mmCIF file of C-alpha atoms in Angstrom:
data_model
loop_
_atom_site.group_PDB
_atom_site.id
_atom_site.type_symbol
_atom_site.label_atom_id
_atom_site.label_comp_id
_atom_site.label_asym_id
_atom_site.label_seq_id
_atom_site.Cartn_x
_atom_site.Cartn_y
_atom_site.Cartn_z
ATOM 1 C CA UNK A 1 -29.577 4.938 -24.974
ATOM 2 C CA UNK A 2 -28.110 1.546 -25.887
ATOM 3 C CA UNK A 3 -24.967 0.065 -24.343
ATOM 4 C CA UNK A 4 -21.845 -0.643 -26.390
ATOM 5 C CA UNK A 5 -22.456 -4.381 -26.123
ATOM 6 C CA UNK A 6 -26.006 -3.884 -27.540
ATOM 7 C CA UNK A 7 -24.701 -1.802 -30.400
ATOM 8 C CA UNK A 8 -22.089 -4.531 -31.158
ATOM 9 C CA UNK A 9 -24.918 -7.050 -31.181
ATOM 10 C CA UNK A 10 -26.818 -4.911 -33.760
ATOM 11 C CA UNK A 11 -23.769 -5.070 -35.993
ATOM 12 C CA UNK A 12 -23.154 -8.812 -35.466
ATOM 13 C CA UNK A 13 -26.751 -9.553 -36.291
ATOM 14 C CA UNK A 14 -26.476 -7.539 -39.540
ATOM 15 C CA UNK A 15 -29.146 -5.091 -38.535
ATOM 16 C CA UNK A 16 -27.315 -1.829 -39.363
ATOM 17 C CA UNK A 17 -27.262 -0.195 -42.807
ATOM 18 C CA UNK A 18 -25.587 3.016 -43.947
ATOM 19 C CA UNK A 19 -26.958 4.364 -47.183
ATOM 20 C CA UNK A 20 -28.553 1.039 -47.749
ATOM 21 C CA UNK A 21 -25.276 -0.900 -47.341
ATOM 22 C CA UNK A 22 -24.575 -3.364 -44.501
ATOM 23 C CA UNK A 23 -22.392 -1.940 -41.767
ATOM 24 C CA UNK A 24 -20.130 -4.500 -39.945
ATOM 25 C CA UNK A 25 -17.150 -2.444 -38.801
ATOM 26 C CA UNK A 26 -17.843 -0.671 -35.467
ATOM 27 C CA UNK A 27 -14.992 1.813 -36.302
ATOM 28 C CA UNK A 28 -16.565 3.012 -39.601
ATOM 29 C CA UNK A 29 -17.300 6.667 -39.497
ATOM 30 C CA UNK A 30 -20.812 7.802 -40.272
ATOM 31 C CA UNK A 31 -20.758 11.127 -42.091
ATOM 32 C CA UNK A 32 -23.228 13.983 -41.974
ATOM 33 C CA UNK A 33 -26.020 13.493 -44.531
ATOM 34 C CA UNK A 34 -25.720 9.636 -44.599
ATOM 35 C CA UNK A 35 -28.820 7.603 -43.778
ATOM 36 C CA UNK A 36 -28.439 5.264 -40.807
ATOM 37 C CA UNK A 37 -31.007 2.476 -40.549
ATOM 38 C CA UNK A 38 -31.471 -0.186 -37.843
ATOM 39 C CA UNK A 39 -33.457 -3.190 -39.035
ATOM 40 C CA UNK A 40 -36.011 -4.915 -36.819
ATOM 41 C CA UNK A 41 -34.842 -7.739 -34.546
ATOM 42 C CA UNK A 42 -35.142 -11.137 -36.259
ATOM 43 C CA UNK A 43 -37.761 -13.238 -34.610
ATOM 44 C CA UNK A 44 -36.532 -16.428 -32.858
ATOM 45 C CA UNK A 45 -38.473 -19.636 -33.045
ATOM 46 C CA UNK A 46 -39.114 -21.917 -30.035
ATOM 47 C CA UNK A 47 -41.234 -24.845 -31.094
ATOM 48 C CA UNK A 48 -44.600 -23.424 -32.132
ATOM 49 C CA UNK A 49 -43.777 -19.969 -30.747
ATOM 50 C CA UNK A 50 -42.199 -16.878 -32.274
ATOM 51 C CA UNK A 51 -40.119 -15.056 -29.671
ATOM 52 C CA UNK A 52 -40.760 -11.359 -30.315
ATOM 53 C CA UNK A 53 -38.651 -10.027 -27.451
ATOM 54 C CA UNK A 54 -36.614 -11.257 -24.515
ATOM 55 C CA UNK A 55 -34.331 -9.927 -21.813
ATOM 56 C CA UNK A 56 -33.409 -10.996 -18.297
ATOM 57 C CA UNK A 57 -36.722 -9.948 -16.896
ATOM 58 C CA UNK A 58 -39.362 -10.746 -19.442
ATOM 59 C CA UNK A 59 -40.241 -12.490 -22.720
ATOM 60 C CA UNK A 60 -42.925 -11.539 -25.296
ATOM 61 C CA UNK A 61 -44.236 -14.246 -27.655
ATOM 62 C CA UNK A 62 -46.576 -14.580 -30.590
ATOM 63 C CA UNK A 63 -48.923 -17.455 -29.762
ATOM 64 C CA UNK A 64 -50.559 -19.469 -32.550
ATOM 65 C CA UNK A 65 -54.240 -20.369 -32.399
ATOM 66 C CA UNK A 66 -54.868 -23.825 -30.829
ATOM 67 C CA UNK A 67 -52.028 -23.720 -28.279
ATOM 68 C CA UNK A 68 -52.920 -23.407 -24.577
ATOM 69 C CA UNK A 69 -51.374 -20.550 -22.602
ATOM 70 C CA UNK A 70 -50.946 -22.526 -19.389
ATOM 71 C CA UNK A 71 -51.520 -26.023 -18.073
ATOM 72 C CA UNK A 72 -54.987 -27.283 -17.542
ATOM 73 C CA UNK A 73 -56.471 -30.581 -16.060
ATOM 74 C CA UNK A 74 -56.482 -31.877 -19.648
ATOM 75 C CA UNK A 75 -53.052 -30.852 -20.856
ATOM 76 C CA UNK A 76 -49.909 -29.810 -18.977
ATOM 77 C CA UNK A 77 -47.296 -30.174 -21.674
ATOM 78 C CA UNK A 78 -48.631 -28.539 -24.928
ATOM 79 C CA UNK A 79 -48.702 -24.996 -23.504
ATOM 80 C CA UNK A 80 -46.868 -21.755 -24.023
ATOM 81 C CA UNK A 81 -45.724 -21.855 -20.407
ATOM 82 C CA UNK A 82 -44.292 -25.331 -20.742
ATOM 83 C CA UNK A 83 -42.385 -24.389 -23.915
ATOM 84 C CA UNK A 84 -40.885 -21.383 -22.203
ATOM 85 C CA UNK A 85 -39.973 -23.366 -19.100
ATOM 86 C CA UNK A 86 -37.857 -25.673 -21.337
ATOM 87 C CA UNK A 87 -36.209 -22.637 -22.995
ATOM 88 C CA UNK A 88 -35.332 -21.018 -19.687
ATOM 89 C CA UNK A 89 -34.619 -24.282 -17.848
ATOM 90 C CA UNK A 90 -32.587 -22.649 -15.061
ATOM 91 C CA UNK A 91 -35.050 -19.903 -14.374
ATOM 92 C CA UNK A 92 -38.645 -19.487 -13.243
ATOM 93 C CA UNK A 93 -41.216 -18.388 -15.844
ATOM 94 C CA UNK A 94 -44.021 -16.308 -14.268
ATOM 95 C CA UNK A 95 -47.515 -16.104 -15.878
ATOM 96 C CA UNK A 96 -48.657 -12.516 -16.260
ATOM 97 C CA UNK A 97 -51.922 -13.031 -18.294
ATOM 98 C CA UNK A 98 -53.522 -15.575 -20.540
ATOM 99 C CA UNK A 99 -55.017 -15.933 -23.998
ATOM 100 C CA UNK A 100 -57.795 -18.471 -24.782
ATOM 101 C CA UNK A 101 -56.533 -21.589 -26.495
ATOM 102 C CA UNK A 102 -58.148 -20.675 -29.835
ATOM 103 C CA UNK A 103 -57.070 -17.017 -29.667
ATOM 104 C CA UNK A 104 -53.774 -16.124 -31.333
ATOM 105 C CA UNK A 105 -51.399 -13.236 -30.848
ATOM 106 C CA UNK A 106 -49.058 -11.389 -28.575
ATOM 107 C CA UNK A 107 -48.612 -12.163 -24.888
ATOM 108 C CA UNK A 108 -45.875 -11.783 -22.186
ATOM 109 C CA UNK A 109 -44.323 -13.690 -19.280
ATOM 110 C CA UNK A 110 -41.992 -12.523 -16.543
ATOM 111 C CA UNK A 111 -38.509 -14.083 -15.925
ATOM 112 C CA UNK A 112 -37.912 -12.439 -12.543
ATOM 113 C CA UNK A 113 -40.060 -12.035 -9.436
ATOM 114 C CA UNK A 114 -39.577 -8.311 -9.365
ATOM 115 C CA UNK A 115 -40.760 -7.967 -13.017
ATOM 116 C CA UNK A 116 -43.697 -10.258 -12.249
ATOM 117 C CA UNK A 117 -44.901 -8.249 -9.247
ATOM 118 C CA UNK A 118 -44.642 -4.927 -11.129
ATOM 119 C CA UNK A 119 -46.329 -6.147 -14.279
ATOM 120 C CA UNK A 120 -49.210 -7.811 -12.324
ATOM 121 C CA UNK A 121 -49.642 -4.556 -10.395
ATOM 122 C CA UNK A 122 -49.675 -2.536 -13.650
ATOM 123 C CA UNK A 123 -52.165 -4.952 -15.169
ATOM 124 C CA UNK A 124 -54.540 -4.591 -12.083
ATOM 125 C CA UNK A 125 -54.175 -0.800 -12.360
ATOM 126 C CA UNK A 126 -55.131 -0.913 -16.095
ATOM 127 C CA UNK A 127 -51.749 0.448 -17.115
ATOM 128 C CA UNK A 128 -51.184 -2.379 -19.628
ATOM 129 C CA UNK A 129 -53.029 -1.713 -22.907
ATOM 130 C CA UNK A 130 -54.290 -4.827 -24.782
ATOM 131 C CA UNK A 131 -55.754 -4.401 -28.251
ATOM 132 C CA UNK A 132 -57.437 -7.239 -30.118
ATOM 133 C CA UNK A 133 -58.937 -7.665 -33.569
ATOM 134 C CA UNK A 134 -61.865 -9.973 -34.199
ATOM 135 C CA UNK A 135 -64.270 -10.877 -36.994
ATOM 136 C CA UNK A 136 -67.843 -10.976 -35.650
ATOM 137 C CA UNK A 137 -71.027 -12.148 -37.319
ATOM 138 C CA UNK A 138 -73.370 -9.450 -38.608
ATOM 139 C CA UNK A 139 -73.022 -5.664 -38.967
ATOM 140 C CA UNK A 140 -71.881 -4.148 -35.687
ATOM 141 C CA UNK A 141 -72.437 -0.458 -34.771
ATOM 142 C CA UNK A 142 -69.470 1.856 -35.420
ATOM 143 C CA UNK A 143 -68.181 2.141 -31.828
ATOM 144 C CA UNK A 144 -69.127 1.754 -28.209
ATOM 145 C CA UNK A 145 -68.405 0.170 -24.830
ATOM 146 C CA UNK A 146 -69.703 -3.029 -23.331
ATOM 147 C CA UNK A 147 -69.891 -3.287 -19.555
ATOM 148 C CA UNK A 148 -71.233 -6.368 -17.881
ATOM 149 C CA UNK A 149 -70.667 -8.782 -15.009
ATOM 150 C CA UNK A 150 -69.207 -12.185 -15.941
ATOM 151 C CA UNK A 151 -69.876 -15.405 -14.061
ATOM 152 C CA UNK A 152 -68.524 -18.862 -14.935
ATOM 153 C CA UNK A 153 -70.734 -21.901 -14.374
ATOM 154 C CA UNK A 154 -69.726 -25.457 -13.439
ATOM 155 C CA UNK A 155 -69.512 -26.382 -17.126
ATOM 156 C CA UNK A 156 -66.782 -23.624 -17.677
ATOM 157 C CA UNK A 157 -69.254 -21.493 -19.655
ATOM 158 C CA UNK A 158 -69.112 -17.788 -18.875
ATOM 159 C CA UNK A 159 -72.358 -15.802 -18.719
ATOM 160 C CA UNK A 160 -72.754 -11.971 -18.895
ATOM 161 C CA UNK A 161 -75.171 -10.158 -16.550
ATOM 162 C CA UNK A 162 -76.242 -6.513 -16.862
ATOM 163 C CA UNK A 163 -76.207 -5.939 -13.138
ATOM 164 C CA UNK A 164 -73.831 -7.029 -10.307
ATOM 165 C CA UNK A 165 -74.397 -10.612 -9.422
ATOM 166 C CA UNK A 166 -72.888 -12.637 -6.541
ATOM 167 C CA UNK A 167 -69.585 -14.028 -7.579
ATOM 168 C CA UNK A 168 -69.562 -12.154 -10.913
ATOM 169 C CA UNK A 169 -66.676 -9.936 -12.111
ATOM 170 C CA UNK A 170 -67.042 -6.553 -13.742
ATOM 171 C CA UNK A 171 -65.860 -6.562 -17.368
ATOM 172 C CA UNK A 172 -65.457 -3.538 -19.662
ATOM 173 C CA UNK A 173 -64.463 -3.663 -23.400
ATOM 174 C CA UNK A 174 -64.264 -0.817 -25.890
ATOM 175 C CA UNK A 175 -64.894 -1.652 -29.534
ATOM 176 C CA UNK A 176 -64.738 0.074 -32.875
ATOM 177 C CA UNK A 177 -65.765 -1.191 -36.320
ATOM 178 C CA UNK A 178 -62.887 -1.308 -38.826
ATOM 179 C CA UNK A 179 -64.579 -2.825 -41.845
ATOM 180 C CA UNK A 180 -67.935 -4.530 -42.605
ATOM 181 C CA UNK A 181 -68.725 -6.718 -45.557
ATOM 182 C CA UNK A 182 -71.587 -9.126 -46.083
ATOM 183 C CA UNK A 183 -72.169 -11.227 -42.977
ATOM 184 C CA UNK A 184 -68.980 -10.138 -41.239
ATOM 185 C CA UNK A 185 -67.455 -7.204 -39.425
ATOM 186 C CA UNK A 186 -63.812 -6.687 -38.526
ATOM 187 C CA UNK A 187 -63.645 -5.047 -35.107
ATOM 188 C CA UNK A 188 -60.948 -3.498 -32.981
ATOM 189 C CA UNK A 189 -61.313 -4.284 -29.257
ATOM 190 C CA UNK A 190 -59.476 -2.716 -26.339
ATOM 191 C CA UNK A 191 -59.745 -4.301 -22.968
ATOM 192 C CA UNK A 192 -60.263 -2.139 -19.842
ATOM 193 C CA UNK A 193 -60.509 -5.313 -17.784
ATOM 194 C CA UNK A 194 -59.205 -8.718 -18.691
ATOM 195 C CA UNK A 195 -61.611 -11.511 -17.641
ATOM 196 C CA UNK A 196 -61.892 -15.042 -18.935
ATOM 197 C CA UNK A 197 -63.596 -15.182 -22.380
ATOM 198 C CA UNK A 198 -64.506 -11.478 -21.986
ATOM 199 C CA UNK A 199 -64.616 -10.326 -25.599
ATOM 200 C CA UNK A 200 -66.263 -13.635 -26.718
ATOM 201 C CA UNK A 201 -69.010 -13.474 -24.164
ATOM 202 C CA UNK A 202 -69.781 -9.774 -24.553
ATOM 203 C CA UNK A 203 -69.792 -9.991 -28.404
ATOM 204 C CA UNK A 204 -72.261 -12.862 -28.171
ATOM 205 C CA UNK A 205 -74.518 -10.957 -25.679
ATOM 206 C CA UNK A 206 -74.551 -8.060 -28.140
ATOM 207 C CA UNK A 207 -75.863 -10.367 -30.861
ATOM 208 C CA UNK A 208 -72.565 -10.515 -32.692
ATOM 209 C CA UNK A 209 -70.596 -13.644 -31.698
ATOM 210 C CA UNK A 210 -66.986 -14.005 -32.825
ATOM 211 C CA UNK A 211 -66.882 -15.945 -36.133
ATOM 212 C CA UNK A 212 -66.034 -19.607 -35.411
ATOM 213 C CA UNK A 213 -66.962 -19.431 -31.705
ATOM 214 C CA UNK A 214 -69.393 -22.328 -31.417
ATOM 215 C CA UNK A 215 -69.053 -22.206 -27.556
ATOM 216 C CA UNK A 216 -70.779 -18.848 -27.522
ATOM 217 C CA UNK A 217 -73.332 -19.151 -30.253
ATOM 218 C CA UNK A 218 -71.742 -18.536 -33.654
ATOM 219 C CA UNK A 219 -74.282 -19.461 -36.284
ATOM 220 C CA UNK A 220 -72.525 -19.115 -39.649
ATOM 221 C CA UNK A 221 -70.752 -22.147 -41.089
ATOM 222 C CA UNK A 222 -67.970 -22.933 -38.681
ATOM 223 C CA UNK A 223 -64.389 -22.062 -39.635
ATOM 224 C CA UNK A 224 -61.101 -23.828 -38.809
ATOM 225 C CA UNK A 225 -60.353 -21.285 -36.110
ATOM 226 C CA UNK A 226 -61.754 -18.740 -33.747
ATOM 227 C CA UNK A 227 -61.383 -15.273 -35.385
ATOM 228 C CA UNK A 228 -59.929 -13.419 -32.396
ATOM 229 C CA UNK A 229 -56.399 -12.127 -32.333
ATOM 230 C CA UNK A 230 -54.364 -10.325 -29.626
ATOM 231 C CA UNK A 231 -52.848 -7.627 -31.944
ATOM 232 C CA UNK A 232 -51.031 -5.167 -29.735
ATOM 233 C CA UNK A 233 -49.528 -4.973 -26.225
ATOM 234 C CA UNK A 234 -48.496 -1.660 -24.636
ATOM 235 C CA UNK A 235 -46.686 -1.517 -21.297
ATOM 236 C CA UNK A 236 -43.788 0.011 -19.341
ATOM 237 C CA UNK A 237 -40.778 -2.247 -18.780
ATOM 238 C CA UNK A 238 -40.909 -3.063 -15.135
ATOM 239 C CA UNK A 239 -37.183 -2.338 -14.495
ATOM 240 C CA UNK A 240 -35.900 -0.016 -17.191
ATOM 241 C CA UNK A 241 -39.108 2.010 -17.298
ATOM 242 C CA UNK A 242 -38.983 2.167 -21.059
ATOM 243 C CA UNK A 243 -42.304 2.361 -22.897
ATOM 244 C CA UNK A 244 -42.724 -0.793 -25.010
ATOM 245 C CA UNK A 245 -45.194 -1.680 -27.782
ATOM 246 C CA UNK A 246 -45.349 -5.143 -29.441
ATOM 247 C CA UNK A 247 -47.612 -6.203 -32.269
ATOM 248 C CA UNK A 248 -48.556 -9.467 -33.936
ATOM 249 C CA UNK A 249 -49.505 -9.377 -37.653
ATOM 250 C CA UNK A 250 -53.221 -9.816 -38.344
ATOM 251 C CA UNK A 251 -53.791 -13.379 -39.694
ATOM 252 C CA UNK A 252 -54.490 -13.332 -43.421
ATOM 253 C CA UNK A 253 -57.736 -15.371 -42.943
ATOM 254 C CA UNK A 254 -59.264 -12.409 -41.070
ATOM 255 C CA UNK A 255 -59.124 -10.293 -44.202
ATOM 256 C CA UNK A 256 -60.137 -13.197 -46.418
ATOM 257 C CA UNK A 257 -63.387 -13.576 -44.411
ATOM 258 C CA UNK A 258 -64.250 -10.008 -45.485
#
């Protein structure tokens, strides 16, 4: 499905092997029975960011914990959005979704208005799958779904209500225990909706706050980070219609906590 230019780029970037040996000559014949291997794209670095994927319509990045997604009243420069605007200085960078400052992992931005409109529409229609991993305090049940109504107060603290409340937004999270040890449980979360602090608030309401989340009631000795990671992003490319899946490696400290 790739164009000739794309294939030449594979060769130039030393991503193609034949029987384990590097292939650089585009005219070299590949024979029946030989093994052809295309290596993964090398990640590009832009400041604190790893660029996982980029084309003319969108960019996917791996955000470190501690970096803001977009500008706030307190900081307009040290953000993922600001870094990308410097990288694509002649183009507009559109915000599709956000990650909390202390959450790490995979996120995307649009580089064209057409891509932006389509991706926002897909996000609203729950066609974009977002999978997170988190370490919570205590032993969480094997699997289930949390549904509540989230409302932010004037101090930027989000509260979860069991029933619809004026101004509150419906939030749904599916969870499944991956591993439990001692005071900690590693949990896989999949968002059905994507509201501010959703996983953090609902975990805390269930009695199992995210480890390191002092904002929402973590009780164990505080860590250097919030143990929540955006692990996987599934969506359809807004222009090519190809199905895309991007992942960000689980931080080693998550497993060390267990």
